[in-house]
Short mmCIF file of C-alpha atoms in Angstrom, two decimals:
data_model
loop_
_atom_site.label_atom_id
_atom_site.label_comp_id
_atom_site.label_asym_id
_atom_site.label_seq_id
_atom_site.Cartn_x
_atom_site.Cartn_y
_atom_site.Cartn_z
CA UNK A 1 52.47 51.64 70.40
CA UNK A 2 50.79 53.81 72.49
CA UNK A 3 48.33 56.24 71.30
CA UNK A 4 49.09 59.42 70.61
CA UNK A 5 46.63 62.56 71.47
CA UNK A 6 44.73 62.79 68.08
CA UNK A 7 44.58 58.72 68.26
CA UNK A 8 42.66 59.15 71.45
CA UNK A 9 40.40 61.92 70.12
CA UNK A 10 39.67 59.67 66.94
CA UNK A 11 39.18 56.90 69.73
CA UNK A 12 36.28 58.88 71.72
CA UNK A 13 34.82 60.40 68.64
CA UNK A 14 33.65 56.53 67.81
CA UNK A 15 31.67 57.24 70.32
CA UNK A 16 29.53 59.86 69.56
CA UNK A 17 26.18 59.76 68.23
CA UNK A 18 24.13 61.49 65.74
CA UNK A 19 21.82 64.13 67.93
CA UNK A 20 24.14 63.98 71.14
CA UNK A 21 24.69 67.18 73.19
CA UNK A 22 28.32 66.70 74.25
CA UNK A 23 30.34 68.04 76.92
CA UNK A 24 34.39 68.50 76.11
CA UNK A 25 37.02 69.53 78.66
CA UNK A 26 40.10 71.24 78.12
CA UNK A 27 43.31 69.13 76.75
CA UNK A 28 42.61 65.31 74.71
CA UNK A 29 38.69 66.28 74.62
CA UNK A 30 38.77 69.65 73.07
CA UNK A 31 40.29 67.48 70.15
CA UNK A 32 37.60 65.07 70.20
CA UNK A 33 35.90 68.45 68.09
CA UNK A 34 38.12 68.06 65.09
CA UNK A 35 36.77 64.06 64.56
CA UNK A 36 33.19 64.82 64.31
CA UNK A 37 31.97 62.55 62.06
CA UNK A 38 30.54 64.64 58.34
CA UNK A 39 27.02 62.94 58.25
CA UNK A 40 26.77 63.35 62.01
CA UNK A 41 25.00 65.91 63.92
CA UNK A 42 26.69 66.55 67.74
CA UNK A 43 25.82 69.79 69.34
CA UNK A 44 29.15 70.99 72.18
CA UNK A 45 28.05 72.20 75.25
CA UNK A 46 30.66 74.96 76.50
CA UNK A 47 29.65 74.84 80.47
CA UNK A 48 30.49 78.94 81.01
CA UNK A 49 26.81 79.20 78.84
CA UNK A 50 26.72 78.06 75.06
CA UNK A 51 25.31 75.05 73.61
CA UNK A 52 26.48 75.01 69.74
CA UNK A 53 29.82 76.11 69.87
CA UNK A 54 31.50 76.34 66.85
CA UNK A 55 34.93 76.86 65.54
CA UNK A 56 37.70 79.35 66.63
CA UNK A 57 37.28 82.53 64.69
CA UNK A 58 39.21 84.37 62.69
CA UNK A 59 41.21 87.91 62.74
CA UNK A 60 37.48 89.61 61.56
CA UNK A 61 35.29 87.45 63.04
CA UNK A 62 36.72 87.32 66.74
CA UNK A 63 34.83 88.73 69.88
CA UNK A 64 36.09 88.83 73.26
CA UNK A 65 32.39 88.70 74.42
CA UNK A 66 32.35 85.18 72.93
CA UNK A 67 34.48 82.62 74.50
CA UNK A 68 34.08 78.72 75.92
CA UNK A 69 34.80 77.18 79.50
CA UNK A 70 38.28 77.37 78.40
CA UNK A 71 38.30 81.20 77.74
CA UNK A 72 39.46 80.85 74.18
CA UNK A 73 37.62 82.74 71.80
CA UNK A 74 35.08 80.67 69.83
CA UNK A 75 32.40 81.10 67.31
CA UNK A 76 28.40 79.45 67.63
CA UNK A 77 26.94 77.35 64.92
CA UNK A 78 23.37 78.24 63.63
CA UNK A 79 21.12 76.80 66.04
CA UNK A 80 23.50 77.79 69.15
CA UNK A 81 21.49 79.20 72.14
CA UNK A 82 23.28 81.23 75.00
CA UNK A 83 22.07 81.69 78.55
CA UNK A 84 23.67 81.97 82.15
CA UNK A 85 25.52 79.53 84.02
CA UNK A 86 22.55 78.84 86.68
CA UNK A 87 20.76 77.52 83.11
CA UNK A 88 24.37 75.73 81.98
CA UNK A 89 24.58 73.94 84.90
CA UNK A 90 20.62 73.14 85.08
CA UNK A 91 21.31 71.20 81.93
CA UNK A 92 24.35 69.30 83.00
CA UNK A 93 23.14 69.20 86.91
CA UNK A 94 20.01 67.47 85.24
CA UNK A 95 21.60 65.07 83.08
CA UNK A 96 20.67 66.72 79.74
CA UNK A 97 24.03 66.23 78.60
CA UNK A 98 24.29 62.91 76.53
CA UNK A 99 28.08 62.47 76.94
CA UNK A 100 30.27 64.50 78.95
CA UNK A 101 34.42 63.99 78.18
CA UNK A 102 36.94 64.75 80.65
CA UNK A 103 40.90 64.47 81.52
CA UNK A 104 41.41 63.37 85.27
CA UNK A 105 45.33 62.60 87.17
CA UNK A 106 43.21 59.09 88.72
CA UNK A 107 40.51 56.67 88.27
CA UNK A 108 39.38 54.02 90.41
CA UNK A 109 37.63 50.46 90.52
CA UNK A 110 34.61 52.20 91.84
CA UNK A 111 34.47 54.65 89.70
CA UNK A 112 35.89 57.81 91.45
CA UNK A 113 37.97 60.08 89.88
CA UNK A 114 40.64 62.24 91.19
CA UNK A 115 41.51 65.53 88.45
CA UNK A 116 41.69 69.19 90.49
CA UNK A 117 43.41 68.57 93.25
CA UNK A 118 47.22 68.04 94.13
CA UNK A 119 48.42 68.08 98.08
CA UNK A 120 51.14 70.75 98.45
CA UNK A 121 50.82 72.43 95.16
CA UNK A 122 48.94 75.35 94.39
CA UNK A 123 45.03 74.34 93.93
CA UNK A 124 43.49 76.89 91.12
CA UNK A 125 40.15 74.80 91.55
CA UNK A 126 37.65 72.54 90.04
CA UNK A 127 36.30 74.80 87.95
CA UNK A 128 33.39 73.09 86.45
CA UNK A 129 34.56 69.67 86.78
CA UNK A 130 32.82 68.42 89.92
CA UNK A 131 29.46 69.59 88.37
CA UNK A 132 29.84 67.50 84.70
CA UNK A 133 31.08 63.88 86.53
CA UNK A 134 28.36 64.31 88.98
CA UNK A 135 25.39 65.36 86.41
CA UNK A 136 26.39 63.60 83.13
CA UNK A 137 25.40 59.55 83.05
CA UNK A 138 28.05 59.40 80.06
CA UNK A 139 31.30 59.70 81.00
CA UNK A 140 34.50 59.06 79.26
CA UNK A 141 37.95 59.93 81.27
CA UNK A 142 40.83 60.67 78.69
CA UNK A 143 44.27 60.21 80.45
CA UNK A 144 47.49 58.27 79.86
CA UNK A 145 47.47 54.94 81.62
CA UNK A 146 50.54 55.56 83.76
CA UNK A 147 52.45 58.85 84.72
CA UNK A 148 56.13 59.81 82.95
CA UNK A 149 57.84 57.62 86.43
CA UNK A 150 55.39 54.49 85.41
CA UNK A 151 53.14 54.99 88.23
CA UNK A 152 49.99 53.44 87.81
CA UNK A 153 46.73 55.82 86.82
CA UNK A 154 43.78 53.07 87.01
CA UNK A 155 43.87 52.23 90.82
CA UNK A 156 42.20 49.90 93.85
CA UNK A 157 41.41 53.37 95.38
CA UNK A 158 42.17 57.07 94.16
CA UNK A 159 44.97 58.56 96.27
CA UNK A 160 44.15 62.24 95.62
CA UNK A 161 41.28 64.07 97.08
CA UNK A 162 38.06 63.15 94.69
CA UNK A 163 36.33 65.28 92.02
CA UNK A 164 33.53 62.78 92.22
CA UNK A 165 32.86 59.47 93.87
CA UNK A 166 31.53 55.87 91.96
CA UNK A 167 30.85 58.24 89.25
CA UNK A 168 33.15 56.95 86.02
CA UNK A 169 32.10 54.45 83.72
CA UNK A 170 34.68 54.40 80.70
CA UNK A 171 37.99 55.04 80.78
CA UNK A 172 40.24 55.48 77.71
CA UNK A 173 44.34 56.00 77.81
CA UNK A 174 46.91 55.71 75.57
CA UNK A 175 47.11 51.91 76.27
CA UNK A 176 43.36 50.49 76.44
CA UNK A 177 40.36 51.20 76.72
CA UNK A 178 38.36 50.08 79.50
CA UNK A 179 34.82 49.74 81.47
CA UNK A 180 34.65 49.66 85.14
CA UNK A 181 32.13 47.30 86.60
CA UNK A 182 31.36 45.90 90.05
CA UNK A 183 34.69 46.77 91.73
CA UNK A 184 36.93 46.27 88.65
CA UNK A 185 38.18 47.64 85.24
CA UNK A 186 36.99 45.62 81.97
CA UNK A 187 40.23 45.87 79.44
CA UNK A 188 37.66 45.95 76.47
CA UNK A 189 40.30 46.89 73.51
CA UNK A 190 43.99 47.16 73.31
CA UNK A 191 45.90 50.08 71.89
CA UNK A 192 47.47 48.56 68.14
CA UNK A 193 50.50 47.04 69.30
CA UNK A 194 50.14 47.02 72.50
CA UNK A 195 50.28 43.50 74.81
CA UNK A 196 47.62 43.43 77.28
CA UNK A 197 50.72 42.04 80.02
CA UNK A 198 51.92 45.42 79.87
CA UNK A 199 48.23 47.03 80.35
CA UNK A 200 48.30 44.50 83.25
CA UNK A 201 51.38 45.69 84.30
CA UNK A 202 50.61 49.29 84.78
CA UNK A 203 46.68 48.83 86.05
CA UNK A 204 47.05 48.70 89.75
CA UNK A 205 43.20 48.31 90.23
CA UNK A 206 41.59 44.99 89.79
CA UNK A 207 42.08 44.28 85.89
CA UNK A 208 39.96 41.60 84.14
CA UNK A 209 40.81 40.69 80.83
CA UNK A 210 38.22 38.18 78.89
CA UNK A 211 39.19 36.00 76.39
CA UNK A 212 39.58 38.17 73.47
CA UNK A 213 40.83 41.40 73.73
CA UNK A 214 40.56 43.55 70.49
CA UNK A 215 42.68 46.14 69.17
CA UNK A 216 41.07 49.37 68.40
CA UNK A 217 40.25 50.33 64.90
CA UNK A 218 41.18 53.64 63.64
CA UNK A 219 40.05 54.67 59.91
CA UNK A 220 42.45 55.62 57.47
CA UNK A 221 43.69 58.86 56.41
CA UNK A 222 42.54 61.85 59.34
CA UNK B 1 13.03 111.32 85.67
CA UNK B 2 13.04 109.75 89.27
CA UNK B 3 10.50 106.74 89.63
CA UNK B 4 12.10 103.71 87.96
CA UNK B 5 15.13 105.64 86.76
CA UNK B 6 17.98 103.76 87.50
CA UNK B 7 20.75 105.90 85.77
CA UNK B 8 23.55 107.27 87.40
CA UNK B 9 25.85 109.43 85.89
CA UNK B 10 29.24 108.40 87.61
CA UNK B 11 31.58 105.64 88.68
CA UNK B 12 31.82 107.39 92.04
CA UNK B 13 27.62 107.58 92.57
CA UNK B 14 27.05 103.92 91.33
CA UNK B 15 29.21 102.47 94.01
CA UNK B 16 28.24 104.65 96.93
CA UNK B 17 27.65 102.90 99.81
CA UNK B 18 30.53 100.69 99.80
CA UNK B 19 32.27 99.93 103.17
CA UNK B 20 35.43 97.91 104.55
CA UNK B 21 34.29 94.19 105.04
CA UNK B 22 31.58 93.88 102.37
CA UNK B 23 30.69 91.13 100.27
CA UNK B 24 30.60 91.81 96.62
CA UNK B 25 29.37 89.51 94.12
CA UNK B 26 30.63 89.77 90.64
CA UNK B 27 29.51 88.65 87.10
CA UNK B 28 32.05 87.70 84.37
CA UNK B 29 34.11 84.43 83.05
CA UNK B 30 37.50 84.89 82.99
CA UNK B 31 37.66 88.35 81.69
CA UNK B 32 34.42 87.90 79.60
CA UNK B 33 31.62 90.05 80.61
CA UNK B 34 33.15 91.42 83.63
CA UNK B 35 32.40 94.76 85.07
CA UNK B 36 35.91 96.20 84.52
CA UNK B 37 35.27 99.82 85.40
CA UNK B 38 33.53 98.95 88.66
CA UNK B 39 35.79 97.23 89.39
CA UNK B 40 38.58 100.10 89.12
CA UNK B 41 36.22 101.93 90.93
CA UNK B 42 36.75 99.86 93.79
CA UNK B 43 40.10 99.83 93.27
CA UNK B 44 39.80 103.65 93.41
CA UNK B 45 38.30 103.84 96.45
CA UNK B 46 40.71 101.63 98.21
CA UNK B 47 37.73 99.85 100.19
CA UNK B 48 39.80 96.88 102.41
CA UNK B 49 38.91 93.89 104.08
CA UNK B 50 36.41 92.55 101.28
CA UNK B 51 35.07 89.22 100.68
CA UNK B 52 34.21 89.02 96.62
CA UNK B 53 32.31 85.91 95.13
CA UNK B 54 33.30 85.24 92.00
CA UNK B 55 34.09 82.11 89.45
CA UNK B 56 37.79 83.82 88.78
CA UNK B 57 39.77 86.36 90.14
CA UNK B 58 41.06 88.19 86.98
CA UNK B 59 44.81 88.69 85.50
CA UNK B 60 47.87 90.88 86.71
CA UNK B 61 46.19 94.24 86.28
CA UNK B 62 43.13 93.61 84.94
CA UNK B 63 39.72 93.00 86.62
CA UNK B 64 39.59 91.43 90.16
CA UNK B 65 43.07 90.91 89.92
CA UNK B 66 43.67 95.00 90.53
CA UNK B 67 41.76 94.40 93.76
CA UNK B 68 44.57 92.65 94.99
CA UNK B 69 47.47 95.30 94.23
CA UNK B 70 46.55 97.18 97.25
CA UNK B 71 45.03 94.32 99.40
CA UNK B 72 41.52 95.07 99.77
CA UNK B 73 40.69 91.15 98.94
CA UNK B 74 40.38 89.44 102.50
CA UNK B 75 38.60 86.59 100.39
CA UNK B 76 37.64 85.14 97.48
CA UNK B 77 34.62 82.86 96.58
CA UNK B 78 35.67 81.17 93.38
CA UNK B 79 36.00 77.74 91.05
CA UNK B 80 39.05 78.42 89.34
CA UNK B 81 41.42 81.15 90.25
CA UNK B 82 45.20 81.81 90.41
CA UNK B 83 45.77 83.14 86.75
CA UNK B 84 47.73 85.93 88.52
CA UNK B 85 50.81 85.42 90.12
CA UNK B 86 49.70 88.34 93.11
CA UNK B 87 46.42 85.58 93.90
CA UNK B 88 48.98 83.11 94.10
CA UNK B 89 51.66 85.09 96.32
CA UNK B 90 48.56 86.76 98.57
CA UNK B 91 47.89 83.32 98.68
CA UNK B 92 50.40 81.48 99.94
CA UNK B 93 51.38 84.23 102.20
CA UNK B 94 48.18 83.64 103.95
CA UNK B 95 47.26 87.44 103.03
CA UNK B 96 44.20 85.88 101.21
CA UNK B 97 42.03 83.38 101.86
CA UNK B 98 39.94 81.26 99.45
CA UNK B 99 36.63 79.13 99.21
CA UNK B 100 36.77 77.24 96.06
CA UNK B 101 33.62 76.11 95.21
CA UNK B 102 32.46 74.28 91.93
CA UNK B 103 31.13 76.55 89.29
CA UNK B 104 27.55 74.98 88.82
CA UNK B 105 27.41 75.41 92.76
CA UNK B 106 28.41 78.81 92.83
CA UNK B 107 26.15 79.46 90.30
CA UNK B 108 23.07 77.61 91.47
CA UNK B 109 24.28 79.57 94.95
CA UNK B 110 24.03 82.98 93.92
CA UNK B 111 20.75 82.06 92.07
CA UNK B 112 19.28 80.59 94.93
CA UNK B 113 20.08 83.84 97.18
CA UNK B 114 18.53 86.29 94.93
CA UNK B 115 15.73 83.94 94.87
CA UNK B 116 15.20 83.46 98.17
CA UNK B 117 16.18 80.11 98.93
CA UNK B 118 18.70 79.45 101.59
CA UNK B 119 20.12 76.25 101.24
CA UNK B 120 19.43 73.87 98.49
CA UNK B 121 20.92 69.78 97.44
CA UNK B 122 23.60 69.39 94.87
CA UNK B 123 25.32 65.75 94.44
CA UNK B 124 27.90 68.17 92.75
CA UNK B 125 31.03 67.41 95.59
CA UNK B 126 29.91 64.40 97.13
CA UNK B 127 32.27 62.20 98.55
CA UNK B 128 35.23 65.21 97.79
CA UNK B 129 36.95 67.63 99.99
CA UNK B 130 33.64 70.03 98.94
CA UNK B 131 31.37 68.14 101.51
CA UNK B 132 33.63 68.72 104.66
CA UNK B 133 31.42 69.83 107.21
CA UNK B 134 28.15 69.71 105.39
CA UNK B 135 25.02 67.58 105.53
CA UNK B 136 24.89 64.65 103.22
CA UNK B 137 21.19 63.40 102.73
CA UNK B 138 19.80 60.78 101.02
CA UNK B 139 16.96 61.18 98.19
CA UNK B 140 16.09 58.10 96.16
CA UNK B 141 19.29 56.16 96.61
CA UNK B 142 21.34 58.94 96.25
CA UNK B 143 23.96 61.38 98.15
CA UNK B 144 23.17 65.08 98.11
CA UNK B 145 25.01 68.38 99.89
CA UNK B 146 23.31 70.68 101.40
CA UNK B 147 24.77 73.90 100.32
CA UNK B 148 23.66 77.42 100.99
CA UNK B 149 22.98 80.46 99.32
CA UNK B 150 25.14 83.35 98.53
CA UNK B 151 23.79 87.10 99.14
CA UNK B 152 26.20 90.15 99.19
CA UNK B 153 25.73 93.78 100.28
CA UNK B 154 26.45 95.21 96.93
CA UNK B 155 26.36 92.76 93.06
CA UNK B 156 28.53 94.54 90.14
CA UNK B 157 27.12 93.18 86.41
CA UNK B 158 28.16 94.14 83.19
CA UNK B 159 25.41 94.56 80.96
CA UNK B 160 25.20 95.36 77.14
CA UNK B 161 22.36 97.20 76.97
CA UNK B 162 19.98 98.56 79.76
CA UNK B 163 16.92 100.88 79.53
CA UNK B 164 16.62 103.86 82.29
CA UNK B 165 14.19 101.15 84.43
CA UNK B 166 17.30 99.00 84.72
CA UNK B 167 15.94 96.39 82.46
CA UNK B 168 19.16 94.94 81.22
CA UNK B 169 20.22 92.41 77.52
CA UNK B 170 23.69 90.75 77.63
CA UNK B 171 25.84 90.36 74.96
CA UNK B 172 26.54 86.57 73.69
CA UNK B 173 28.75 84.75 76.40
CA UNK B 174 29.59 87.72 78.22
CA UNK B 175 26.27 86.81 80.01
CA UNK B 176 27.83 83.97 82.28
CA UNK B 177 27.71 84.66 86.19
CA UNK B 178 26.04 88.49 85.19
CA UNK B 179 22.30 87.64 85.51
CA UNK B 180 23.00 85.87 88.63
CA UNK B 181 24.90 88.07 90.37
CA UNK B 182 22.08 90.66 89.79
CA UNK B 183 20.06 89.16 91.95
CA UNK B 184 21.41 88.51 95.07
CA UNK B 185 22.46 91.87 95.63
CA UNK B 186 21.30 94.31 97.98
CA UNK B 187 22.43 96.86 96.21
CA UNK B 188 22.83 96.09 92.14
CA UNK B 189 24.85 97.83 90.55
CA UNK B 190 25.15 97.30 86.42
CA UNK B 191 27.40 98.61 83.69
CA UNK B 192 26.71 99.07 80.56
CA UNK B 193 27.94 99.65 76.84
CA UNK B 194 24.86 101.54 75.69
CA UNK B 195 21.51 102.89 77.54
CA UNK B 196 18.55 103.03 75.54
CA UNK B 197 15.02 104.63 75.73
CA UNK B 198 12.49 102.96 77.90
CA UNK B 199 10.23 100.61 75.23
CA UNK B 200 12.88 99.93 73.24
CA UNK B 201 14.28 96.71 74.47
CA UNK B 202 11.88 94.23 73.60
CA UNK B 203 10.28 92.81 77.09
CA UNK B 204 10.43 89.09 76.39
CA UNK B 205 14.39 89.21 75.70
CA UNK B 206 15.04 91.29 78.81
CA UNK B 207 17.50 88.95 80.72
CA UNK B 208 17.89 91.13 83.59
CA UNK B 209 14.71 92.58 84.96
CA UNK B 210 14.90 96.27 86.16
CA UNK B 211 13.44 94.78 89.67
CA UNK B 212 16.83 93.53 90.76
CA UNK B 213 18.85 97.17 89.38
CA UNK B 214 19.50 99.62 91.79
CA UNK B 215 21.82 101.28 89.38
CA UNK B 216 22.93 101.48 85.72
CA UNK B 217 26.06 103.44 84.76
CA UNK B 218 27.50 103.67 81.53
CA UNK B 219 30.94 102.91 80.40
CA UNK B 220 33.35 102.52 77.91
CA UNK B 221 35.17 98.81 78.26
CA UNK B 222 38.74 97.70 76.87
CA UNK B 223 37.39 93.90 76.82
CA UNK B 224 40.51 92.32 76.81
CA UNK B 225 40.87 89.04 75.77
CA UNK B 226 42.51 86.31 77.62
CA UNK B 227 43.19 83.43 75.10
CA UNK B 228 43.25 84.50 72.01
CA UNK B 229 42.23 81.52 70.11
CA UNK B 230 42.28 82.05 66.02
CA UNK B 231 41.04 79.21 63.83
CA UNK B 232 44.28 78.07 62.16
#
């Protein structure tokens, strides 16, 4: 079976370590939040200027001049700081960030990743996204492994116009999770359920698959 | 008092000086921390032809997005825009034209102008449509843009508090892009929710110094919110 959302979430929250400053985009990421681990300490990094952000806030606690790089309304933990986005971007420009999470539409054997732009539909922009895959060292891509008309996501070469180039490291969809290395993608763990010949089937890229192939673990209950 | 005093005591004063075919740079995120009456100001004024950096470009109606009711946009400098179905019409009708550029970049740019550096090296856009037509260079093993700076003829900033000097405090996130855009104007001109005594604002919080203010007007702001997000 393939993963759902929260799966995927539980997936990248494994991992997180205690003390990281961590970087979620908008979509499978922002969920990454709700799978925190208790005993762990993980500072999020919101790149319009907030480092601690906290929960969503309620009717009497909400304040439109506090909001994330999504421009929901949010709340900041003790120990949050606030500054400017020259400063935000410092941090994340100079690789401050320990792990940076992000959805993209492509992913490549080298490492480039394709998430802003389509050709012939309206571009809105890259927002902050060509800042965090070029700063952070730590990157996981979130995205499903092929699109609704079975098209391949993990290719030999992106076909969209880049957000960054030999930047991507990790890769996790709904199918597998996966490390790219010298010109290829590393199938690392299986989705439960899920055959690595149909991960094979729908990576386009160079796939190599060693001898044993996991299935991820998920802990009960959550 | 003249000397340092910044304060003006209209909409119409602080953005004297505006002409057709300006560049304005603008603080806010989203609709956080933007300088909403100013912005109706200009709309007020119907100034045309006008190039506005900014990371977004507003809603329907509110903020930047009024600028666009009657035209006066001739372009944007942005990371993420098209929230407003008039961006995207203006748009596609070729009406408006647009410069995306990615948020740390536009940032770092507007920095970098009111602190008089031209150009500086991002890897930010490497190897994307970004680097089209600009100089790729090489420091220890790695591929850098040059990208340049970003000054404009008049900066609008919303501020929480200032002082009558034009030192100015933001509130929580509604800091964002404001700071920045402060100082790469030639003429800065900052909102405010409250205007204090000079002494009062304690000078090692002072985000803003009263160096980069050319004017501080005070208003009274709808903040509107654009996702309203409520923990469930």
């Amino acid at each position: 079976m393939a993963l759902t959302r929260e799966q995927m979430a539980q997936r990248v929250a494994q991992e997180l370590k205690d003390g990281f400053y961590v970087n979620l985009g908008i979509g499978i990421p922002t969920l990454v939040a709700n799978y925190i681990p208790q005993d762990m300490a993980v500072m999020l990094q919101s790149e319009n200027g907030l480092l601690g952000m906290g929960e969503f806030p309620t009717e009497e606690t909400i304040d439109a001049d506090m909001i994330n790089a999504g421009k929901q309304t949010v709340t900041a933990i003790k120990g949050a700081s606030i500054f400017s986005s020259a400063e935000s971007f410092a941090m994340i420009r100079g690789g401050h960030v320990d792990l940076t999470v992000l959805g993209a539409f492509e992913v490549d054997v080298q490492g480039s990743i394709a998430s802003w732009m389509i050709p012939n539909k309206l571009v809105k922009g890259m927002g902050g996204a060509m800042d965090l895959v070029a700063g952070a060292d730590n990157i996981i891509v979130t995205m499903t492994h092929a699109s609704k008309d079975g098209d391949s996501k993990l290719l030999e070469s992106c076909r969209l116009p880049l957000t960054g180039k030999g930047c991507i490291k990790k890769v996790l969809t709904d199918l597998a999770w996966l490390e790219i290395e010298n010109g290829a993608f590393i199938l690392k763990e299986r989705a439960p359920g899920v055959t690595v010949e149909e991960i094979q089937a729908k990576t386009q890229g160079k796939l190599i698959v060693p001898d044993d192939v996991p299935e991820m673990q998920f802990a009960q209950a959550s | 008092m003249a000397g340092f005093d910044k304060v003006v005591s209209s909409y119409e004063e602080a953005m004297q000086g505006l002409e057709d075919g300006m560049t304005i740079l603008a603080g806010g995120f989203g609709l956080c921390g933007i300088p909403e009456n100013l912005i109706a100001e200009i709309q007020r004024r119907g100034t045309t032809g006008l190039t506005i950096v900014s990371n977004n470009c507003g809603v329907d109606g509110f903020g930047l997005g009024l600028l666009l009711e009657k035209k006066q946009v001739k372009k944007m400098i942005s990371s993420y825009v098209g929230e407003n179905a008039l961006f995207e019409k203006q748009l596609l009708d070729g009406e408006l034209e647009v410069e995306l550029t990615p948020q740390g970049t536009l940032a770092e740019k507007m920095r970098a102008g009111g602190a008089g550096i031209p150009a500086f090296y991002t890897a930010t856009g490497v190897g994307t449509p970004v680097a089209e037509g600009k100089e790729v260079r090489v420091f220890a093993g790695r591929e850098y843009l040059l990208e340049e700076a970003i000054t404009g003829e008049f900066a609008i900033v919303k501020g929480w508090k200032a002082d009558r000097y034009g030192n100015v405090i933001y509130r929580h996130t509604a800091q964002n892009f404001n700071p920045l855009a402060a100082t790469a104007g030639k003429i800065t001109v900052v909102e405010v929710e409250e205007i204090v005594d000079v002494g009062e604002l304690e000078p090692s919080q002072i985000h803003t110094p009263g160096i980069y203010v050319d004017r501080v007007v005070l208003g009274t702001f709808e903040k509107r919110i654009e996702k309203r997000t409520l923990k469930e």
